Each structure stands twice: as structure tokens, then as C-alpha cells.
PDB file of C-alpha atoms in Angstrom:
ATOM      1  CA  MET A   1      44.178  39.054  -2.728  1.00  0.00           C
ATOM      2  CA  ASP A   2      43.595  38.076   0.907  1.00  0.00           C
ATOM      3  CA  ALA A   3      41.403  40.380   2.985  1.00  0.00           C
ATOM      4  CA  LYS A   4      43.221  42.550   5.480  1.00  0.00           C
ATOM      5  CA  PRO A   5      43.132  41.115   9.014  1.00  0.00           C
ATOM      6  CA  THR A   6      40.781  42.744  11.483  1.00  0.00           C
ATOM      7  CA  VAL A   7      43.147  42.154  14.416  1.00  0.00           C
ATOM      8  CA  PHE A   8      46.887  42.514  13.938  1.00  0.00           C
ATOM      9  CA  ASP A   9      50.138  43.437  15.665  1.00  0.00           C
ATOM     10  CA  VAL A  10      51.688  46.758  14.780  1.00  0.00           C
ATOM     11  CA  GLU A  11      55.182  48.231  15.178  1.00  0.00           C
ATOM     12  CA  LEU A  12      56.632  51.657  14.427  1.00  0.00           C
ATOM     13  CA  PRO A  13      57.857  50.814  10.878  1.00  0.00           C
ATOM     14  CA  SER A  14      54.408  49.543   9.824  1.00  0.00           C
ATOM     15  CA  PHE A  15      52.365  52.174  11.671  1.00  0.00           C
ATOM     16  CA  ALA A  16      51.873  54.501   8.709  1.00  0.00           C
ATOM     17  CA  THR A  17      50.535  51.738   6.474  1.00  0.00           C
ATOM     18  CA  ASP A  18      48.729  49.497   8.939  1.00  0.00           C
ATOM     19  CA  VAL A  19      47.123  52.205  11.092  1.00  0.00           C
ATOM     20  CA  VAL A  20      47.170  55.626   9.411  1.00  0.00           C
ATOM     21  CA  GLU A  21      46.285  54.470   5.892  1.00  0.00           C
ATOM     22  CA  ARG A  22      43.949  51.742   7.124  1.00  0.00           C
ATOM     23  CA  SER A  23      42.041  54.292   9.210  1.00  0.00           C
ATOM     24  CA  LYS A  24      40.986  56.028   5.996  1.00  0.00           C
ATOM     25  CA  GLU A  25      38.950  52.902   5.198  1.00  0.00           C
ATOM     26  CA  ILE A  26      37.597  51.964   8.641  1.00  0.00           C
ATOM     27  CA  PRO A  27      38.270  53.158  12.214  1.00  0.00           C
ATOM     28  CA  VAL A  28      41.389  51.621  13.771  1.00  0.00           C
ATOM     29  CA  ILE A  29      41.628  51.095  17.520  1.00  0.00           C
ATOM     30  CA  LEU A  30      45.254  51.040  18.637  1.00  0.00           C
ATOM     31  CA  LEU A  31      45.881  49.311  21.964  1.00  0.00           C
ATOM     32  CA  PHE A  32      49.123  49.569  23.905  1.00  0.00           C
ATOM     33  CA  TRP A  33      49.295  46.584  26.232  1.00  0.00           C
ATOM     34  CA  THR A  34      51.520  43.906  27.756  1.00  0.00           C
ATOM     35  CA  ASP A  35      51.015  40.585  29.520  1.00  0.00           C
ATOM     36  CA  GLN A  36      53.103  41.968  32.352  1.00  0.00           C
ATOM     37  CA  ILE A  37      50.193  44.248  33.310  1.00  0.00           C
ATOM     38  CA  PRO A  38      47.114  42.003  33.772  1.00  0.00           C
ATOM     39  CA  PRO A  39      44.480  44.790  33.396  1.00  0.00           C
ATOM     40  CA  SER A  40      45.901  45.608  29.980  1.00  0.00           C
ATOM     41  CA  ALA A  41      45.654  41.943  28.980  1.00  0.00           C
ATOM     42  CA  ASP A  42      41.992  42.013  30.085  1.00  0.00           C
ATOM     43  CA  THR A  43      41.362  45.091  27.908  1.00  0.00           C
ATOM     44  CA  LYS A  44      43.000  43.278  24.991  1.00  0.00           C
ATOM     45  CA  ARG A  45      40.677  40.281  25.438  1.00  0.00           C
ATOM     46  CA  HIS A  46      37.624  42.565  25.554  1.00  0.00           C
ATOM     47  CA  LEU A  47      38.666  44.347  22.368  1.00  0.00           C
ATOM     48  CA  GLU A  48      39.435  41.094  20.542  1.00  0.00           C
ATOM     49  CA  MET A  49      35.980  39.793  21.449  1.00  0.00           C
ATOM     50  CA  LEU A  50      34.361  43.032  20.237  1.00  0.00           C
ATOM     51  CA  ALA A  51      36.360  42.941  17.004  1.00  0.00           C
ATOM     52  CA  SER A  52      34.850  39.527  16.333  1.00  0.00           C
ATOM     53  CA  GLN A  53      31.327  40.732  17.169  1.00  0.00           C
ATOM     54  CA  TYR A  54      31.530  43.867  15.016  1.00  0.00           C
ATOM     55  CA  GLN A  55      32.658  41.801  12.014  1.00  0.00           C
ATOM     56  CA  GLY A  56      35.024  44.180  10.284  1.00  0.00           C
ATOM     57  CA  LYS A  57      33.440  47.517  11.233  1.00  0.00           C
ATOM     58  CA  PHE A  58      36.743  48.462  12.863  1.00  0.00           C
ATOM     59  CA  ALA A  59      40.307  47.144  12.951  1.00  0.00           C
ATOM     60  CA  LEU A  60      42.245  46.403  16.134  1.00  0.00           C
ATOM     61  CA  ALA A  61      45.964  47.184  16.099  1.00  0.00           C
ATOM     62  CA  LEU A  62      47.915  45.706  19.024  1.00  0.00           C
ATOM     63  CA  CYS A  63      51.217  47.041  20.264  1.00  0.00           C
ATOM     64  CA  ASP A  64      52.936  44.953  22.949  1.00  0.00           C
ATOM     65  CA  VAL A  65      55.081  47.565  24.661  1.00  0.00           C
ATOM     66  CA  ALA A  66      57.241  44.894  26.298  1.00  0.00           C
ATOM     67  CA  GLN A  67      58.271  43.624  22.872  1.00  0.00           C
ATOM     68  CA  THR A  68      58.219  46.842  20.806  1.00  0.00           C
ATOM     69  CA  PRO A  69      58.308  49.975  22.997  1.00  0.00           C
ATOM     70  CA  GLU A  70      59.297  52.368  20.194  1.00  0.00           C
ATOM     71  CA  LEU A  71      55.764  53.162  18.990  1.00  0.00           C
ATOM     72  CA  ALA A  72      54.539  53.870  22.520  1.00  0.00           C
ATOM     73  CA  GLN A  73      57.489  56.197  23.035  1.00  0.00           C
ATOM     74  CA  GLN A  74      56.812  57.956  19.737  1.00  0.00           C
ATOM     75  CA  LEU A  75      53.144  58.578  20.700  1.00  0.00           C
ATOM     76  CA  ARG A  76      54.101  59.522  24.267  1.00  0.00           C
ATOM     77  CA  VAL A  77      52.039  56.828  25.920  1.00  0.00           C
ATOM     78  CA  GLN A  78      52.178  57.411  29.680  1.00  0.00           C
ATOM     79  CA  GLY A  79      50.411  54.365  31.077  1.00  0.00           C
ATOM     80  CA  ILE A  80      49.269  50.876  30.145  1.00  0.00           C
ATOM     81  CA  PRO A  81      46.731  49.986  28.894  1.00  0.00           C
ATOM     82  CA  SER A  82      46.214  52.948  26.585  1.00  0.00           C
ATOM     83  CA  ILE A  83      43.876  53.196  23.608  1.00  0.00           C
ATOM     84  CA  ARG A  84      43.970  55.513  20.621  1.00  0.00           C
ATOM     85  CA  ALA A  85      41.083  55.533  18.145  1.00  0.00           C
ATOM     86  CA  VAL A  86      42.339  56.583  14.716  1.00  0.00           C
ATOM     87  CA  VAL A  87      39.925  57.814  12.030  1.00  0.00           C
ATOM     88  CA  ASN A  88      40.960  59.266   8.673  1.00  0.00           C
ATOM     89  CA  GLY A  89      44.586  59.378   9.778  1.00  0.00           C
ATOM     90  CA  GLN A  90      43.858  61.375  12.940  1.00  0.00           C
ATOM     91  CA  ILE A  91      43.449  60.399  16.584  1.00  0.00           C
ATOM     92  CA  ALA A  92      39.702  60.754  17.172  1.00  0.00           C
ATOM     93  CA  SER A  93      39.548  59.703  20.823  1.00  0.00           C
ATOM     94  CA  GLN A  94      41.702  58.296  23.596  1.00  0.00           C
ATOM     95  CA  LEU A  95      41.169  56.128  26.663  1.00  0.00           C
ATOM     96  CA  ASP A  96      43.804  55.527  29.326  1.00  0.00           C
ATOM     97  CA  GLY A  97      43.751  52.900  32.030  1.00  0.00           C
ATOM     98  CA  PRO A  98      41.750  49.658  32.354  1.00  0.00           C
ATOM     99  CA  GLN A  99      38.394  49.752  30.541  1.00  0.00           C
ATOM    100  CA  GLY A 100      35.328  47.575  30.909  1.00  0.00           C
ATOM    101  CA  GLU A 101      33.373  46.153  28.020  1.00  0.00           C
ATOM    102  CA  ALA A 102      30.557  48.714  28.279  1.00  0.00           C
ATOM    103  CA  VAL A 103      32.943  51.678  27.894  1.00  0.00           C
ATOM    104  CA  LEU A 104      34.756  50.016  25.008  1.00  0.00           C
ATOM    105  CA  ARG A 105      31.498  49.173  23.269  1.00  0.00           C
ATOM    106  CA  GLN A 106      30.284  52.771  23.600  1.00  0.00           C
ATOM    107  CA  MET A 107      33.511  54.062  22.054  1.00  0.00           C
ATOM    108  CA  ILE A 108      33.245  51.597  19.168  1.00  0.00           C
ATOM    109  CA  ASP A 109      29.586  52.450  18.572  1.00  0.00           C
ATOM    110  CA  GLU A 110      30.443  56.137  18.312  1.00  0.00           C
ATOM    111  CA  LEU A 111      33.217  55.363  15.846  1.00  0.00           C
ATOM    112  CA  THR A 112      31.301  52.942  13.653  1.00  0.00           C
ATOM    113  CA  MET A 113      27.817  54.437  13.740  1.00  0.00           C
ATOM    114  CA  SER A 114      26.602  55.905  10.454  1.00  0.00           C
ATOM    115  CA  GLY A 115      25.531  59.534  10.247  1.00  0.00           C
ATOM    116  CA  SER A 116      21.872  58.525  10.087  1.00  0.00           C
ATOM    117  CA  ASP A 117      22.294  56.223  13.098  1.00  0.00           C
ATOM    118  CA  ARG A 118      23.887  59.009  15.125  1.00  0.00           C
ATOM    119  CA  LEU A 119      21.088  61.349  14.127  1.00  0.00           C
ATOM    120  CA  LYS A 120      18.456  58.805  15.123  1.00  0.00           C
ATOM    121  CA  GLU A 121      20.054  58.200  18.498  1.00  0.00           C
ATOM    122  CA  GLY A 122      20.370  61.907  19.256  1.00  0.00           C
ATOM    123  CA  LEU A 123      16.874  62.648  18.016  1.00  0.00           C
ATOM    124  CA  GLU A 124      15.337  59.892  20.143  1.00  0.00           C
ATOM    125  CA  ARG A 125      17.036  61.342  23.205  1.00  0.00           C
ATOM    126  CA  PHE A 126      15.564  64.812  22.629  1.00  0.00           C
ATOM    127  CA  VAL A 127      12.125  63.461  21.704  1.00  0.00           C
ATOM    128  CA  ALA A 128      12.014  61.316  24.857  1.00  0.00           C
ATOM    129  CA  THR A 129      12.342  64.475  26.959  1.00  0.00           C
ATOM    130  CA  ARG A 130      10.122  66.481  24.597  1.00  0.00           C
ATOM    131  CA  ASP A 131      12.985  68.904  23.998  1.00  0.00           C
ATOM    132  CA  TRP A 132      11.733  70.067  20.618  1.00  0.00           C
ATOM    133  CA  GLU A 133      14.265  72.883  20.277  1.00  0.00           C
ATOM    134  CA  GLY A 134      17.086  70.404  20.853  1.00  0.00           C
ATOM    135  CA  ALA A 135      15.566  68.018  18.334  1.00  0.00           C
ATOM    136  CA  LEU A 136      15.257  70.774  15.728  1.00  0.00           C
ATOM    137  CA  ALA A 137      18.832  71.884  16.352  1.00  0.00           C
ATOM    138  CA  ILE A 138      20.257  68.441  15.647  1.00  0.00           C
ATOM    139  CA  LEU A 139      18.059  68.074  12.561  1.00  0.00           C
ATOM    140  CA  ARG A 140      19.064  71.466  11.174  1.00  0.00           C
ATOM    141  CA  GLN A 141      22.702  70.568  11.658  1.00  0.00           C
ATOM    142  CA  ALA A 142      22.103  67.318   9.773  1.00  0.00           C
ATOM    143  CA  LEU A 143      20.370  69.231   6.965  1.00  0.00           C
ATOM    144  CA  ALA A 144      23.266  71.674   6.750  1.00  0.00           C
ATOM    145  CA  GLU A 145      25.532  68.703   6.085  1.00  0.00           C
ATOM    146  CA  GLU A 146      23.081  66.884   3.780  1.00  0.00           C
ATOM    147  CA  PRO A 147      20.606  69.500   2.466  1.00  0.00           C
ATOM    148  CA  ASN A 148      18.987  67.101  -0.006  1.00  0.00           C
ATOM    149  CA  ASN A 149      18.314  64.298   2.459  1.00  0.00           C
ATOM    150  CA  PRO A 150      14.501  63.860   2.451  1.00  0.00           C
ATOM    151  CA  ALA A 151      14.496  61.736   5.622  1.00  0.00           C
ATOM    152  CA  PHE A 152      15.819  64.684   7.627  1.00  0.00           C
ATOM    153  CA  ARG A 153      13.085  66.933   6.213  1.00  0.00           C
ATOM    154  CA  VAL A 154      10.433  64.408   7.233  1.00  0.00           C
ATOM    155  CA  GLU A 155      11.721  64.461  10.810  1.00  0.00           C
ATOM    156  CA  VAL A 156      11.786  68.276  10.854  1.00  0.00           C
ATOM    157  CA  ALA A 157       8.132  68.366   9.823  1.00  0.00           C
ATOM    158  CA  ASP A 158       7.233  65.782  12.453  1.00  0.00           C
ATOM    159  CA  VAL A 159       9.000  67.657  15.248  1.00  0.00           C
ATOM    160  CA  LEU A 160       7.423  70.957  14.215  1.00  0.00           C
ATOM    161  CA  VAL A 161       3.951  69.451  14.531  1.00  0.00           C
ATOM    162  CA  ARG A 162       4.749  67.978  17.935  1.00  0.00           C
ATOM    163  CA  LYS A 163       6.181  71.327  19.037  1.00  0.00           C
ATOM    164  CA  GLY A 164       2.934  73.023  18.001  1.00  0.00           C
ATOM    165  CA  ASP A 165       4.345  75.070  15.122  1.00  0.00           C
ATOM    166  CA  LEU A 166       1.657  74.000  12.682  1.00  0.00           C
ATOM    167  CA  ASP A 167       2.249  76.776  10.136  1.00  0.00           C
ATOM    168  CA  ASP A 168       5.959  75.934   9.906  1.00  0.00           C
ATOM    169  CA  ALA A 169       5.074  72.245   9.713  1.00  0.00           C
ATOM    170  CA  ARG A 170       2.826  72.871   6.705  1.00  0.00           C
ATOM    171  CA  VAL A 171       5.650  74.694   4.959  1.00  0.00           C
ATOM    172  CA  ALA A 172       8.085  71.898   5.770  1.00  0.00           C
ATOM    173  CA  LEU A 173       5.696  69.247   4.459  1.00  0.00           C
ATOM    174  CA  GLY A 174       5.135  71.265   1.301  1.00  0.00           C
ATOM    175  CA  SER A 175       8.849  71.003   0.522  1.00  0.00           C
ATOM    176  CA  ILE A 176       8.789  67.183   0.673  1.00  0.00           C
ATOM    177  CA  SER A 177       7.727  65.069  -2.280  1.00  0.00           C
ATOM    178  CA  GLU A 178       4.550  63.120  -1.532  1.00  0.00           C
ATOM    179  CA  ASP A 179       6.212  59.824  -2.424  1.00  0.00           C
ATOM    180  CA  THR A 180       8.962  60.302   0.182  1.00  0.00           C
ATOM    181  CA  PRO A 181       9.080  57.388   2.655  1.00  0.00           C
ATOM    182  CA  GLU A 182       7.544  58.215   6.048  1.00  0.00           C
ATOM    183  CA  ARG A 183       6.126  61.552   4.860  1.00  0.00           C
ATOM    184  CA  ASP A 184       2.670  60.248   5.728  1.00  0.00           C
ATOM    185  CA  ARG A 185       3.614  60.197   9.433  1.00  0.00           C
ATOM    186  CA  PRO A 186       3.987  63.972   9.966  1.00  0.00           C
ATOM    187  CA  ALA A 187       1.192  64.563   7.439  1.00  0.00           C
ATOM    188  CA  ALA A 188      -1.213  62.458   9.526  1.00  0.00           C
ATOM    189  CA  ARG A 189       0.023  64.085  12.732  1.00  0.00           C
ATOM    190  CA  LEU A 190      -0.584  67.533  11.241  1.00  0.00           C
ATOM    191  CA  GLU A 191      -4.147  66.656  10.169  1.00  0.00           C
ATOM    192  CA  ILE A 192      -4.898  65.441  13.676  1.00  0.00           C
ATOM    193  CA  ALA A 193      -3.397  68.553  15.282  1.00  0.00           C
ATOM    194  CA  GLU A 194      -5.332  70.870  12.975  1.00  0.00           C
ATOM    195  CA  GLU A 195      -8.607  69.090  13.680  1.00  0.00           C
ATOM    196  CA  ALA A 196      -7.980  69.128  17.431  1.00  0.00           C
ATOM    197  CA  THR A 197      -7.404  72.876  17.204  1.00  0.00           C
ATOM    198  CA  ALA A 198     -10.614  73.289  15.217  1.00  0.00           C
ATOM    199  CA  ILE A 199     -12.598  71.298  17.784  1.00  0.00           C
ATOM    200  CA  ASP A 200     -11.594  73.208  20.893  1.00  0.00           C
ATOM    201  CA  GLY A 201      -7.953  74.240  20.687  1.00  0.00           C
ATOM    202  CA  GLY A 202      -6.865  70.846  21.934  1.00  0.00           C
ATOM    203  CA  ASP A 203      -7.927  71.702  25.506  1.00  0.00           C
ATOM    204  CA  ARG A 204     -10.037  68.952  27.011  1.00  0.00           C
ATOM    205  CA  SER A 205      -9.665  70.072  30.638  1.00  0.00           C
ATOM    206  CA  SER A 206     -13.336  70.990  30.815  1.00  0.00           C
ATOM    207  CA  ARG A 207     -14.528  67.896  28.970  1.00  0.00           C
ATOM    208  CA  SER A 208     -16.176  64.995  30.746  1.00  0.00           C
ATOM    209  CA  GLN A 209     -15.863  61.375  29.720  1.00  0.00           C
ATOM    210  CA  PRO A 210     -17.999  60.901  26.575  1.00  0.00           C
ATOM    211  CA  GLY A 211     -20.872  58.448  26.754  1.00  0.00           C
ATOM    212  CA  ALA A 212     -20.590  55.237  24.765  1.00  0.00           C
ATOM    213  CA  ASP A 213     -23.572  56.205  22.606  1.00  0.00           C
ATOM    214  CA  ASP A 214     -22.467  59.808  21.927  1.00  0.00           C
ATOM    215  CA  LEU A 215     -20.440  59.192  18.783  1.00  0.00           C
ATOM    216  CA  ASP A 216     -19.790  62.857  18.094  1.00  0.00           C
ATOM    217  CA  ALA A 217     -18.296  63.304  21.558  1.00  0.00           C
ATOM    218  CA  LEU A 218     -16.331  60.065  21.183  1.00  0.00           C
ATOM    219  CA  TYR A 219     -14.881  61.284  17.923  1.00  0.00           C
ATOM    220  CA  ASP A 220     -13.892  64.655  19.382  1.00  0.00           C
ATOM    221  CA  ALA A 221     -12.260  62.883  22.320  1.00  0.00           C
ATOM    222  CA  ALA A 222     -10.354  60.546  19.982  1.00  0.00           C
ATOM    223  CA  VAL A 223      -8.939  63.484  18.032  1.00  0.00           C
ATOM    224  CA  ARG A 224      -7.918  65.389  21.155  1.00  0.00           C
ATOM    225  CA  GLU A 225      -6.269  62.326  22.697  1.00  0.00           C
ATOM    226  CA  ALA A 226      -4.406  61.587  19.463  1.00  0.00           C
ATOM    227  CA  ALA A 227      -3.182  65.188  19.261  1.00  0.00           C
ATOM    228  CA  ALA A 228      -1.906  64.858  22.830  1.00  0.00           C
ATOM    229  CA  GLU A 229      -0.201  61.571  21.824  1.00  0.00           C
ATOM    230  CA  ASN A 230      -2.402  59.574  24.184  1.00  0.00           C
ATOM    231  CA  TYR A 231      -2.698  57.000  21.450  1.00  0.00           C
ATOM    232  CA  GLU A 232      -4.232  54.095  23.315  1.00  0.00           C
ATOM    233  CA  ALA A 233      -7.122  56.236  24.545  1.00  0.00           C
ATOM    234  CA  ALA A 234      -7.618  57.654  21.043  1.00  0.00           C
ATOM    235  CA  LEU A 235      -7.670  54.215  19.437  1.00  0.00           C
ATOM    236  CA  GLU A 236     -10.055  52.879  22.049  1.00  0.00           C
ATOM    237  CA  TYR A 237     -12.508  55.690  21.324  1.00  0.00           C
ATOM    238  CA  CYS A 238     -12.227  54.912  17.615  1.00  0.00           C
ATOM    239  CA  MET A 239     -12.864  51.215  18.238  1.00  0.00           C
ATOM    240  CA  THR A 240     -16.002  52.107  20.180  1.00  0.00           C
ATOM    241  CA  ILE A 241     -17.249  54.197  17.244  1.00  0.00           C
ATOM    242  CA  LEU A 242     -16.393  51.404  14.810  1.00  0.00           C
ATOM    243  CA  ARG A 243     -18.242  48.770  16.844  1.00  0.00           C
ATOM    244  CA  THR A 244     -21.258  51.010  17.491  1.00  0.00           C
ATOM    245  CA  ASP A 245     -21.894  52.334  13.985  1.00  0.00           C
ATOM    246  CA  ARG A 246     -19.638  51.488  11.080  1.00  0.00           C
ATOM    247  CA  LYS A 247     -21.462  54.028   8.872  1.00  0.00           C
ATOM    248  CA  PHE A 248     -21.079  56.957  11.275  1.00  0.00           C
ATOM    249  CA  ARG A 249     -19.671  59.906   9.311  1.00  0.00           C
ATOM    250  CA  GLU A 250     -18.792  57.598   6.435  1.00  0.00           C
ATOM    251  CA  ASP A 251     -16.778  55.102   8.492  1.00  0.00           C
ATOM    252  CA  ILE A 252     -14.839  57.759  10.347  1.00  0.00           C
ATOM    253  CA  GLY A 253     -14.017  55.391  13.218  1.00  0.00           C
ATOM    254  CA  ARG A 254     -11.928  53.159  10.946  1.00  0.00           C
ATOM    255  CA  LYS A 255     -10.463  56.068   8.966  1.00  0.00           C
ATOM    256  CA  THR A 256      -9.368  57.857  12.119  1.00  0.00           C
ATOM    257  CA  MET A 257      -7.808  54.687  13.513  1.00  0.00           C
ATOM    258  CA  ILE A 258      -5.713  54.397  10.362  1.00  0.00           C
ATOM    259  CA  LYS A 259      -4.697  58.061  10.608  1.00  0.00           C
ATOM    260  CA  VAL A 260      -3.697  57.708  14.266  1.00  0.00           C
ATOM    261  CA  MET A 261      -1.690  54.545  13.584  1.00  0.00           C
ATOM    262  CA  THR A 262       0.073  56.301  10.703  1.00  0.00           C
ATOM    263  CA  ALA A 263       1.046  59.160  13.024  1.00  0.00           C
ATOM    264  CA  MET A 264       2.443  56.615  15.485  1.00  0.00           C
ATOM    265  CA  GLY A 265       4.990  55.490  12.905  1.00  0.00           C
ATOM    266  CA  LYS A 266       6.186  52.110  11.747  1.00  0.00           C
ATOM    267  CA  GLY A 267       7.151  49.560  14.355  1.00  0.00           C
ATOM    268  CA  SER A 268       4.674  50.633  17.040  1.00  0.00           C
ATOM    269  CA  GLU A 269       3.513  47.541  18.931  1.00  0.00           C
ATOM    270  CA  LEU A 270       0.418  49.384  20.141  1.00  0.00           C
ATOM    271  CA  ALA A 271      -0.525  50.281  16.572  1.00  0.00           C
ATOM    272  CA  GLN A 272      -0.049  46.681  15.484  1.00  0.00           C
ATOM    273  CA  GLN A 273      -2.246  45.492  18.340  1.00  0.00           C
ATOM    274  CA  TYR A 274      -5.106  47.814  17.392  1.00  0.00           C
ATOM    275  CA  ARG A 275      -4.660  47.096  13.689  1.00  0.00           C
ATOM    276  CA  ARG A 276      -5.260  43.402  14.433  1.00  0.00           C
ATOM    277  CA  ARG A 277      -8.331  44.277  16.521  1.00  0.00           C
ATOM    278  CA  MET A 278      -9.695  46.469  13.743  1.00  0.00           C
ATOM    279  CA  PHE A 279      -9.247  43.786  11.083  1.00  0.00           C
ATOM    280  CA  ALA A 280     -10.697  41.087  13.350  1.00  0.00           C
ATOM    281  CA  PHE A 281     -13.840  43.177  13.856  1.00  0.00           C
ATOM    282  CA  MET A 282     -14.205  44.016  10.194  1.00  0.00           C
ATOM    283  CA  HIS A 283     -13.656  40.488   8.905  1.00  0.00           C
TER     284      HIS A 283
END
């Protein structure tokens, strides 16, 4: 059987099958347009280009109101161009009037994004502004929908550490299996936060710059900077310890670098840079 087309013309008799039923498989964007209104033809071209780029993540149903006005009348379309996004048989969103590519792409992203992608995007927004309550709210909502999702629990633990709720973070980590992917990130962050608290409560306002030969002070500074998420400073202190005395506190310079880079998470360019420096020194 041939695959269903991604872009197709639709009329009132075929609407139930081609749009409503199809939208239960993938989102369907329904465009009311006509060549007689140039801005609507421009919107059509933008959507056709996006349909090609998104490679089947959504379907584009085209209704030329000059040729088949019945469907537009049935859906009470007031102006042209007009867009209806249909998901699971229901109109999920609507745009009226000429639309640029950026607006169309945003609408399509919202329709086609997976639940985990939406969570990641929302979480990154809250984390960027250090709105930990907002981050926890979105994570708790995600957990209410998927209570057994271990990735969400990992992020809850990580946010709790960054918020400073170390007791709650310990409890959250205790509920996550040790072989869960990315669990080591909040675990490393928690160890750093606990040690910073043990050193001096994480407050380095009264601390002066440690001397290059004072390895104890360098180590304390590295931990405090890591707890404050000043990662480059923390890693630089660790590198100084590593270069000065590899045996200091049983190779604590290298071990702390690894812990800090783990807390930074996968994909950090800064962590990769210092990992290369560490290996180059050691080998």
C-alpha cells in the first residue's frame, strides 16, 4: 500500500477521513488559501517547504476556497489565509492572516515536539533564569503524567540540589536506581554541595585568592567554586593541584575534576576542554 501523502488537497466530503482521522496519527495543519489572495499563496509556499523539511512529522491539508468554498463555510472561516491545527480529531490551535516562516515553524514545533522535548525546553528556560520553583513545578507535572519515568526523577534531584534543598535531594536520589542514566550528575552535584557546606557553608566572601602552593586552600576554593557553578574556576584550581602534586590527598585534584565534570553534564564543551587537558598532563 502506498504511503499517505504529506501534502494534499482536501474538500468537505473527504474532511472526516483525510483530516479528522489522519490527525489521530499525526498533527494535520489545515490551510484555507487561494491564489487570488497573494499573502495566502505565500503562506502556502512556506507550509509546503516546512512539510518537506519536517519529513512526515505533520500533514498539510490544503483547501482552495476559490475552488471549494464549502469546507471554509462549514468551519466559519472569516479571512484568508486561515490555519487550523488538528490533533486527535480536535482543533488544537488557530492562526488567521498572513504568517511568516518563524511563526509557522514555532506552531509546528509545538505540535510535533515529544513530551520529553517539551519538558526539556521548558526546563531549560526556568534553569536559565534560576527559577527553581518553576523548574520543579514543570517536573512535578511531568511526573504526575509519567510517575515511573526515571529521567524526570533525575532532573528533580538535580534541581533540588541547585535550589539548595540538600535533604530533599538526598531523598530524591535515594528513590532512583543507581544504574539510571544521568543519575551520576545530581549525585556528583550533591557531593560537591555537601562538601562546600562542610568547608564553610559555601560562603567565600571572606576568602582571599589561594596561593599556588597552598593545596589545601586551592582544594577548598575548587569545591566552593564548583558548588556555586563557577566551573571554569573550579577546574582551574583542580588543574593547579594536579600539576603541583599528583599524590596530594590521594590524587584528589584529578578525582575532583572528574566529579565537577560529571556535575556539568554530558555535552559541556568546557568539560571536554578540561578533560583533554587532564589527559594530556597525565599521559
